[in-house]
Amino acid sequence: MSYIPLETHLPGITGLLEYRQDSAKPIRELTQLLLRGPSSLTEGERELIATIVSSRNQCSFCTAAHTAAADILLEEDKTSAAVKQDIASAPVTEKMKALLLIAAQVQESGKSVTPFSIANAKEAGATDMEIHDTVLIAALFCLYNRYVDGLATATPSDPAFYQGLGQRLKQHGYNRLPNGYDHLKKK
Amino acid sequence: MAYINVEQGVPGIRSLVLFRPDTGKPLYELAQILLRGPSTLSPAERELIAAYVSSRNQCFFCTNSHAAAARCLYGDEGSVVDEALLDPENAGLTGKMKALLNIAGKVQILGKEVTELDILLAREQGADDREIHDTVLIAAAFSMFNRYVDGLASWTPTDPAAYAEMGRRMADKGYVLPQPVNQ
């Protein structure tokens, strides 16, 4: 049971974003820009950053949702699983390894990011904008994970739920659906 | 020196949102809505939650700027801010604010740290659903802002006078996206 009353047909973050829509608006806009806006990182790569941070914050809902989105965008499920297990041996580029490491440091604390890990990312070809976006995406998921778990929102256990959510995130991104979410109510 | 090429001499988050203004816009809007928008918690109380979380995250820039804003907004009772940052339990705050700061402190650690008992204690002190929601979201938002500011090693002034001035501006004008100069 969530700590405050939320729409029962909207588990996880969606119920919270509907509960207070004026604060949801900039959160959604920021997420859409960072994860779907113009970037030299692919949408799949950016979802991997969201996944590793959510996983390390032990947020089951966000981890399952962004794993599903990453898998759909990458068209395979090995990479997200490997990244969550061990960044160094995951099948991603050296640049992505360096950025995922920075994201993991941000998850601990802003202060955990070292000049060495930044130099490492730059050597692997990361631009200032890619480093900026990696830090901000990781920081944003530190917000989401705390929002979702701090109010004890519902976490569905059925994998099919996250598959559907991942599809929605691929198709519609992070903007509020134009007609809201009433169509998700069980008939 | 910041880790990325931001404008020299611009402190903290201001330098970062000038680096990427399109993401800066919703970041400033979120701060404005949460800290100045409609709420039964006063702007002073909400700035204190922001300062408290920033202090626990050891983000010097955010702690000092939001503490300064909170001192301005508390007016004659400004010293309560310093008491609360040192020891919220024994600060001259309402029981409700103490219970909400307790929740904010749990959120700072991790979402999962907030327990049913923490929520119950806040309700006993008169906190309603919306105040609990807003406390969790402010604490979560500052878990983001602190990481953004420190994760990119943005410039952190050390002169207390710089923060007193920032605090006054934040108390008077709220959160207005900085505009680039000389362009």
CSV table of C-alpha atoms in Angstrom, one decimal, chain A residues 7 44 63 76 87 114 149 157 167-168:
chain,number,residue,atom,x,y,z
A,7,GLU,CA,-4.9,5.7,-8.5
A,44,GLY,CA,19.2,2.6,-25.8
A,63,THR,CA,14.9,-1.0,-12.7
A,76,GLU,CA,18.2,-7.8,-27.2
A,87,ILE,CA,30.1,-2.6,-16.1
A,114,THR,CA,36.6,11.7,-9.7
A,149,ASP,CA,10.2,4.1,-3.2
A,157,SER,CA,5.3,-8.5,-10.1
A,167,GLN,CA,6.7,-0.4,-25.3
A,168,ARG,CA,4.8,2.7,-24.2
